[in-house]
Amino acid sequence: MLEIDNLTHVYGPGSANEHRAIDGLKLSVAEGELLCIVGPSGCGKSTLLRSIAGLITPTGGEIRVDGKLVRQTPDNLAVVFQDYSRSLFPWMSVADNVALPLRRRDMDKRARREAAQEALESVGLLGAAEKYPFQLSGGMQQRVAIARALAYRPSLMLMDEPFGSVDAQTREDLEDLVLKVRGHHRMTIVLITHDIDESVYVGDRVVVLSKAPAHVVGDLRVDLPGPRDQITTREHPDFVRLRGEVGRLVRGVDVAAPA
Amino acid sequence: MIATLVRRLWLVPVVLACWELLARAQASPYLPAPTRIASWMYERWFSGPYVLTEEAVDNFVPSLVRVVGSWSVAVVAGVALGVAIGRVAWLSDYVDPLVEFGRAVPPPAMLPVFLVLFTMGTQVQVATIVFGVVWPILLNSIDGARTVDPLQLETATVFGVPARLRLFRIILPSASPKIFAGLRLSVSLALILMVISELKGSTDGIGYLLSTASNNADMPGLWAGVVVLGVLGFALNSLFLMAERRVLTWHRGARRTA
């Protein structure tokens, strides 16, 4: 589904403040997988996501989505940005925000509206369709952004620290929402986060990146019994072990070292 | 509703009454009483078959057409150019110095130029108004289009929003609070320039009425012109504010919660 080979990105190459964000990163994500990418802050996670989304052209390496080389944004790809207040359009109603990307799809006005309604329903916001984003709480705005991505029916959804700007309770609700919608919509999800617990709780697989320049330092399969639950899953011995492993990797401590 | 109107407007009749008393006490030809101005206005302008007299129609209508028409031309040109300059880096590199120079020229300074350039009449007024009011619109449109949030544009890119929609549904709305700030300035400026341009080299219009009244030392006529201009300015501004409130509801709401 997604193949990243030897990806390298350098900001301002040759200049005095040259910054090597990603160095020789290799990663492949299978169809239908929910992959969480964790790493210390400033490690180049966002650069990676922007490269996959075709928003920047990496200085080296290759990214393929469905076998096709990414040169511009693939048309089956959607992004949920961290900053919902800036990525939603404040002058459009919630329904218009969700429906706007569908102009690209071969759909008439009615079909677009229906698709938007359906997506809003799946994130529990059907009643808010005619409201404006500023009338909603932060968590609800991020739900709108998720609905917009869902309505687009992508085969790959990228999420860039999607729950970084909401409170703890809302964050748990949104995590469960992602788990729920992936069950309904068959798609691959790559979720970037700096929250170790979140990565283990949500992911099928967790990839840990090093400090910049980023490369993969750990790749762990999460085999937790489903369906996941905010209380019991987090008490599970495997969850505790995995979050410890991921935590050590993020901090740069050797996994083999005694706990 | 009535109570708020009374609270807001009570000073107007008080001032008028004081003026009236003062004018009667002085009996000076240079300070006509409000009642005299009002009766002058009624006789000359508002006692026609359909309220307006021929003189009123022949002068008010051209003024109104000039100010609204020229303003509209300036809006279309200013916003279109401004958005283009704001979004296209190389264009702004070329045009910026010209814009800086053009905005610095006091608009009435161009009136004598246009009087020579064009034959007398509406062309002169239109040119003066358009040249004068286009700058605040242009500058604010440039600024508004330049400062569209990059994340909003990236969102549009990711979701493949086509170019035309990107302009009309994203760039223009995002720039609209700033564009409207420029439009607000330009409305009052348009009226000022309309009067100035009609004072000289015009054969009709409210400014022309003012200048003939002045030549004839017709004090009630002068004051009547001032009143009409005040009412016209108030009406245009109110209309504009109504439109602005409708278009920018989202912006006021977003600002209140931010």
XYZ file of C-alpha atoms in Angstrom:
517
model
C 0.000 0.000 0.000
C 2.626 2.491 1.107
C 6.314 1.962 0.406
C 8.960 4.358 1.593
C 12.460 3.614 0.411
C 15.604 5.346 1.557
C 13.738 8.618 2.131
C 15.981 11.587 2.857
C 15.041 15.199 3.264
C 17.361 18.105 3.867
C 16.050 21.619 4.449
C 18.147 24.367 2.879
C 20.799 22.047 1.440
C 24.181 23.712 1.116
C 23.168 26.711 3.225
C 24.585 27.661 6.614
C 21.524 26.432 8.494
C 21.175 23.190 6.579
C 18.937 20.806 8.488
C 18.817 17.091 7.800
C 15.320 16.078 8.891
C 15.106 12.543 7.552
C 17.948 10.229 6.665
C 17.539 6.958 4.783
C 14.139 6.085 6.168
C 12.656 2.771 5.063
C 9.115 1.753 5.838
C 6.315 -0.229 4.321
C 2.690 -0.270 5.358
C 0.298 -3.042 4.382
C -3.221 -2.548 3.067
C -5.701 -1.956 5.883
C -3.057 -1.488 8.535
C -3.261 1.181 11.243
C 0.305 2.273 11.763
C 1.350 4.670 14.473
C 4.580 6.582 14.072
C 6.116 7.900 17.282
C 9.272 9.844 17.840
C 10.710 12.600 19.974
C 9.418 16.061 19.133
C 11.193 17.762 16.260
C 12.358 14.436 14.847
C 10.949 14.956 11.375
C 7.589 13.201 11.784
C 5.762 16.031 10.091
C 8.312 16.198 7.289
C 7.663 12.509 6.696
C 3.906 13.044 6.596
C 4.175 16.030 4.293
C 6.380 14.030 1.954
C 3.862 11.189 1.797
C 1.076 13.703 1.157
C 3.063 15.214 -1.708
C 3.170 18.634 -0.071
C 6.962 18.703 -0.199
C 9.338 16.967 -2.543
C 11.921 15.024 -0.538
C 15.530 15.579 -1.516
C 16.168 11.861 -1.820
C 14.503 8.461 -1.884
C 11.143 7.252 -3.095
C 7.613 7.092 -1.792
C 5.075 4.887 -3.486
C 1.366 4.742 -2.768
C -0.338 1.749 -4.399
C 2.840 1.249 -6.394
C 2.700 4.760 -7.858
C 5.506 7.196 -7.193
C 4.286 10.223 -5.194
C 4.975 13.456 -7.058
C 1.901 15.372 -6.022
C -0.881 14.487 -3.624
C -2.289 11.068 -4.565
C -6.018 11.365 -5.188
C -6.890 8.540 -2.815
C -5.174 10.168 0.120
C -6.675 12.325 2.863
C -5.003 14.182 5.714
C -6.243 15.128 9.165
C -4.041 17.933 10.436
C -3.336 18.666 14.068
C -4.511 22.240 13.864
C -8.197 21.787 13.078
C -8.924 25.463 13.728
C -6.739 26.364 10.763
C -7.435 23.456 8.452
C -11.223 23.824 8.591
C -12.568 26.764 6.617
C -14.275 29.104 9.099
C -16.479 30.740 6.455
C -18.141 27.466 5.471
C -20.743 25.534 7.390
C -19.713 22.145 8.744
C -21.546 20.390 5.908
C -19.831 22.562 3.265
C -16.438 21.904 4.821
C -17.019 18.177 4.576
C -18.472 18.359 1.059
C -15.899 20.695 -0.532
C -13.277 18.017 -1.338
C -15.980 15.931 -3.011
C -16.054 18.400 -5.904
C -13.104 16.479 -7.173
C -15.052 13.242 -7.181
C -17.504 12.631 -9.933
C -20.552 13.447 -7.818
C -23.517 15.746 -8.277
C -24.665 18.151 -5.615
C -27.097 15.754 -4.004
C -24.637 12.916 -3.866
C -22.088 15.231 -2.265
C -24.569 16.291 0.370
C -25.538 12.749 1.143
C -21.925 11.676 1.452
C -21.254 14.598 3.802
C -24.272 13.730 5.942
C -23.199 10.116 6.129
C -19.666 11.040 7.170
C -20.951 13.462 9.794
C -23.242 10.770 11.124
C -20.365 8.348 11.512
C -18.511 10.834 13.720
C -21.686 11.638 15.671
C -22.134 15.178 14.387
C -25.211 14.940 12.197
C -26.948 17.684 14.181
C -24.106 20.138 13.606
C -24.180 20.108 9.793
C -25.489 23.666 9.420
C -23.315 25.155 12.138
C -20.068 27.002 11.605
C -16.792 25.617 12.981
C -16.455 28.414 15.540
C -19.702 27.281 17.127
C -18.178 23.887 17.968
C -15.715 22.793 20.637
C -12.180 21.791 19.681
C -12.954 18.093 19.878
C -16.009 18.511 17.674
C -14.017 20.518 15.136
C -11.510 17.707 14.907
C -14.417 15.308 14.364
C -15.462 17.494 11.439
C -11.947 17.232 10.029
C -12.130 13.449 10.402
C -15.551 13.419 8.742
C -14.140 15.454 5.862
C -11.412 12.864 5.393
C -13.902 9.973 5.617
C -16.349 11.479 3.128
C -13.492 11.711 0.658
C -13.255 7.895 0.860
C -9.481 7.696 0.776
C -7.642 4.421 0.730
C -4.898 6.036 2.804
C -5.590 8.449 5.643
C -2.730 10.371 7.217
C -3.222 11.871 10.643
C -0.694 14.386 11.922
C -0.876 14.460 15.731
C -4.637 14.659 15.328
C -5.380 14.746 19.061
C -2.558 16.986 20.163
C -4.725 20.037 20.798
C -7.661 18.571 22.721
C -8.161 17.713 26.376
C -7.542 14.216 27.772
C -11.165 13.064 27.853
C -11.838 14.243 24.289
C -8.612 12.640 23.206
C -9.777 9.219 24.427
C -13.119 9.676 22.675
C -11.384 10.570 19.427
C -9.012 7.599 19.709
C -12.021 5.312 20.016
C -13.652 7.115 17.102
C -10.668 6.324 14.880
C -10.830 2.671 15.909
C -14.553 2.646 15.145
C -14.420 4.283 11.729
C -11.588 2.114 10.496
C -13.874 -0.829 11.119
C -16.528 0.681 8.842
C -14.326 2.154 6.141
C -11.679 -0.129 4.776
C -8.599 2.019 4.635
C -5.013 2.228 5.662
C -4.249 4.746 8.390
C -0.908 6.285 9.275
C -1.176 8.199 12.533
C 1.658 10.359 13.750
C 1.845 11.091 17.452
C 4.273 11.910 20.208
C 2.086 10.138 22.753
C 3.494 6.670 23.468
C 0.349 5.314 25.153
C -1.781 6.516 22.297
C 0.395 4.802 19.717
C 0.117 1.439 21.473
C -3.586 1.833 22.203
C -4.626 2.770 18.668
C -2.071 1.050 16.463
C -1.776 -2.420 14.936
C 1.856 -1.595 14.655
C 4.106 1.077 16.100
C 7.150 2.454 14.333
C 9.579 4.470 16.412
C 11.713 7.143 14.797
C 15.024 8.428 16.083
C 15.888 12.041 16.801
C 16.544 14.098 13.649
C 17.746 13.040 11.145
C 14.953 10.530 11.482
C 15.266 6.867 10.687
C 13.405 3.832 11.996
C 14.772 2.551 15.313
C 11.945 0.237 16.275
C 9.075 -1.582 14.602
C 6.692 -3.354 16.950
C 3.552 -5.343 16.263
C 0.772 -4.646 18.726
C -1.170 -7.823 19.432
C -3.694 -6.721 21.960
C -7.030 -8.466 22.361
C -9.842 -6.525 20.697
C -12.040 -4.649 20.840
C -9.870 -2.154 22.594
C -11.146 -0.408 25.662
C -9.745 2.667 27.339
C -9.674 1.003 30.775
C -9.060 -2.707 30.299
C -6.702 -2.470 27.329
C -4.480 -0.058 29.196
C -4.367 -2.527 32.129
C -3.393 -5.438 29.928
C 0.129 -6.804 30.658
C 1.017 -6.680 26.945
C -0.009 -3.024 26.770
C 2.182 -2.193 29.737
C 5.117 -4.106 28.258
C 4.726 -2.525 24.811
C 4.452 1.013 26.101
C 7.620 0.405 28.106
C 9.419 -0.840 25.010
C 8.234 2.048 22.866
C 9.101 4.501 25.624
C 12.657 3.230 25.868
C 13.062 3.363 22.101
C 11.781 6.933 21.977
C 14.186 7.963 24.703
C 17.005 6.235 22.925
C 17.598 3.550 25.590
C 18.518 0.089 24.349
C 15.515 -2.243 24.566
C 17.692 -5.089 25.710
C 18.815 -3.155 28.762
C 17.267 -4.368 31.999
C 14.195 -2.481 33.083
C -36.540 49.840 19.529
C -38.103 53.285 19.896
C -36.382 53.765 23.245
C -32.955 53.039 21.745
C -33.654 55.363 18.824
C -34.584 58.131 21.249
C -31.480 57.466 23.332
C -29.248 57.564 20.261
C -30.810 60.502 18.443
C -32.053 62.903 21.135
C -29.150 65.279 20.590
C -30.120 65.927 16.949
C -33.347 67.890 17.628
C -31.616 69.706 20.511
C -28.825 70.922 18.234
C -31.310 71.885 15.517
C -33.426 73.839 18.012
C -30.379 75.726 19.325
C -29.356 76.507 15.762
C -32.827 77.728 14.947
C -32.900 80.048 18.004
C -29.413 81.356 17.334
C -30.177 82.025 13.654
C -33.373 83.906 14.484
C -31.636 86.004 17.109
C -28.755 86.874 14.778
C -30.791 87.312 11.595
C -27.536 87.039 9.629
C -27.756 86.064 5.943
C -24.763 83.748 6.439
C -26.496 81.596 9.041
C -29.920 80.582 7.700
C -32.209 78.831 10.175
C -32.823 75.068 9.695
C -36.479 75.740 8.916
C -35.426 78.099 6.130
C -33.019 75.534 4.712
C -35.751 72.903 4.906
C -38.303 75.035 3.114
C -35.712 75.968 0.497
C -34.998 72.258 -0.062
C -38.679 71.479 -0.295
C -39.398 74.222 -2.849
C -36.415 73.587 -5.045
C -35.988 69.807 -4.822
C -38.828 67.957 -3.149
C -42.001 69.542 -4.493
C -41.940 67.859 -7.880
C -44.631 65.628 -9.387
C -42.968 62.499 -7.958
C -41.497 64.219 -4.889
C -38.269 65.170 -6.688
C -38.231 68.248 -8.902
C -36.532 68.349 -12.275
C -33.513 70.133 -10.810
C -33.138 67.438 -8.159
C -33.392 64.567 -10.638
C -30.996 66.224 -13.076
C -28.338 66.632 -10.412
C -28.821 63.906 -7.810
C -29.043 61.063 -10.274
C -25.785 61.824 -12.137
C -23.964 62.152 -8.802
C -25.343 58.889 -7.539
C -24.577 57.057 -10.769
C -21.026 58.419 -10.784
C -20.251 57.530 -7.203
C -21.789 54.058 -7.275
C -20.545 53.236 -10.763
C -16.989 54.434 -10.172
C -16.833 52.714 -6.814
C -17.965 49.449 -8.412
C -15.340 49.724 -11.123
C -12.689 50.390 -8.476
C -13.856 47.412 -6.401
C -13.703 44.964 -9.288
C -10.344 46.277 -10.526
C -8.834 46.623 -7.053
C -9.846 43.200 -5.787
C -8.915 41.389 -8.997
C -5.534 43.068 -9.256
C -4.918 42.836 -5.528
C -5.574 39.120 -5.320
C -3.366 38.521 -8.365
C -0.531 40.580 -6.878
C -0.992 38.995 -3.460
C -0.818 35.439 -4.765
C 1.790 35.738 -7.536
C 5.237 36.454 -6.132
C 6.924 37.671 -9.316
C 4.032 39.963 -10.135
C 4.247 41.623 -6.736
C 8.003 42.095 -7.154
C 7.365 44.092 -10.323
C 4.287 45.995 -9.266
C 4.976 46.827 -5.595
C 7.012 50.006 -6.236
C 4.339 51.304 -8.610
C 1.637 50.632 -6.049
C 3.622 52.391 -3.345
C 3.980 55.433 -5.559
C 0.397 55.471 -6.756
C -1.092 55.262 -3.271
C 1.080 58.154 -2.101
C -0.357 60.581 -4.663
C -3.171 62.611 -3.031
C -6.202 61.712 -5.172
C -7.497 65.280 -5.738
C -4.105 66.117 -7.254
C -5.110 64.031 -10.235
C -8.237 66.090 -10.931
C -6.444 68.817 -12.959
C -4.638 66.086 -14.873
C -7.869 64.343 -15.741
C -9.496 67.684 -16.646
C -6.842 68.138 -19.313
C -6.767 64.485 -20.320
C -10.496 64.002 -20.828
C -13.134 66.289 -22.184
C -15.309 67.831 -19.502
C -18.003 65.668 -18.033
C -18.528 62.297 -16.493
C -15.217 60.824 -17.653
C -13.327 63.261 -15.454
C -15.356 62.427 -12.385
C -15.178 58.694 -12.981
C -11.421 58.828 -13.484
C -10.919 60.919 -10.335
C -13.064 58.688 -8.154
C -11.681 55.397 -9.496
C -8.095 56.558 -9.198
C -8.683 57.871 -5.693
C -10.551 54.947 -4.161
C -8.776 52.043 -5.814
C -5.712 52.235 -3.527
C -7.172 51.227 -0.182
C -9.022 48.407 -1.953
C -5.925 47.288 -3.819
C -3.597 47.413 -0.816
C -5.974 45.552 1.455
C -6.697 42.938 -1.197
C -2.978 42.363 -1.706
C -2.471 42.003 2.025
C -5.510 39.754 2.428
C -4.544 37.449 -0.434
C -0.914 37.326 0.664
C -1.740 36.285 4.214
C -4.058 33.374 3.454
C -3.158 30.676 5.971
C -0.735 28.248 4.271
C -2.395 25.339 6.056
C -5.705 26.233 4.403
C -4.029 26.145 1.017
C -2.303 22.867 1.836
C -5.633 21.428 2.891
C -7.014 22.472 -0.477
C -4.043 20.855 -2.217
C -4.403 17.598 -0.323
C -8.099 17.346 -1.134
C -7.539 18.324 -4.751
C -9.743 21.430 -4.715
C -9.742 22.730 -8.317
C -8.170 26.133 -9.049
C -11.398 28.045 -9.632
C -12.940 26.861 -6.378
C -9.699 27.551 -4.597
C -9.958 31.180 -5.662
C -13.648 31.686 -4.958
C -14.173 29.420 -1.969
C -10.829 29.742 -0.174
C -8.619 32.677 -1.164
C -11.359 35.311 -1.549
C -13.276 34.421 1.632
C -10.058 34.199 3.596
C -8.995 37.633 2.355
C -12.487 39.115 2.729
C -12.107 40.647 6.221
C -9.158 42.679 4.963
C -10.802 43.442 1.630
C -13.836 44.779 3.465
C -11.640 47.004 5.631
C -10.405 48.595 2.387
C -13.904 48.839 0.953
C -15.144 50.645 4.051
C -12.490 53.330 3.621
C -13.208 53.590 -0.077
C -16.936 54.268 0.373
C -16.385 57.528 2.251
C -13.487 58.441 -0.004
C -15.634 57.938 -3.109
C -18.190 60.445 -1.859
C -15.520 63.020 -1.049
C -13.990 62.678 -4.495
C -17.376 62.818 -6.166
C -18.031 66.260 -4.621
C -14.532 67.552 -5.344
C -14.631 66.393 -8.934
C -18.026 68.006 -9.492
C -17.022 71.368 -8.035
C -14.835 72.031 -11.044
C -15.470 71.231 -14.660
C -18.918 69.740 -14.230
C -22.315 70.885 -15.493
C -24.444 68.803 -13.174
C -24.291 66.921 -9.893
C -24.564 67.800 -6.230
C -21.072 69.290 -6.272
C -22.113 71.480 -9.206
C -25.176 72.683 -7.252
C -22.881 73.549 -4.355
C -20.506 75.498 -6.537
C -23.326 77.501 -8.239
C -24.913 78.221 -4.852
C -21.539 79.429 -3.672
C -21.084 81.664 -6.732
C -24.525 83.175 -6.143
C -23.899 83.558 -2.402
C -27.033 81.457 -1.925
C -26.519 80.399 1.701
C -29.662 78.230 2.120
C -28.757 76.504 -1.185
C -25.243 75.758 0.081
C -26.509 74.337 3.339
C -29.097 72.288 1.474
C -26.344 70.701 -0.585
C -24.419 69.877 2.563
C -27.491 68.229 4.084
C -28.118 66.133 0.977
C -24.499 65.022 0.934
C -24.642 64.111 4.617
C -27.767 62.037 4.091
C -26.285 60.388 1.010
C -23.061 59.522 2.861
C -25.009 58.125 5.781
C -27.177 56.014 3.467
C -24.247 54.616 1.477
C -22.344 53.770 4.642
C -25.336 52.074 6.221
C -25.934 49.989 3.095
C -22.307 48.989 3.044
C -22.256 48.026 6.722
C -25.356 45.890 6.216
C -23.680 44.031 3.376
C -20.492 43.637 5.370
C -22.340 42.244 8.360
C -23.982 39.628 6.181
C -20.816 38.539 4.417
C -18.549 38.486 7.465
C -20.821 36.806 10.020
C -18.402 33.900 10.276
C -15.507 36.217 10.918
C -17.111 38.050 13.808
C -18.207 34.722 15.284
C -14.750 33.192 14.918
C -13.110 36.235 16.456
C -15.467 36.260 19.411
C -14.621 32.671 20.346
C -10.918 32.807 19.553
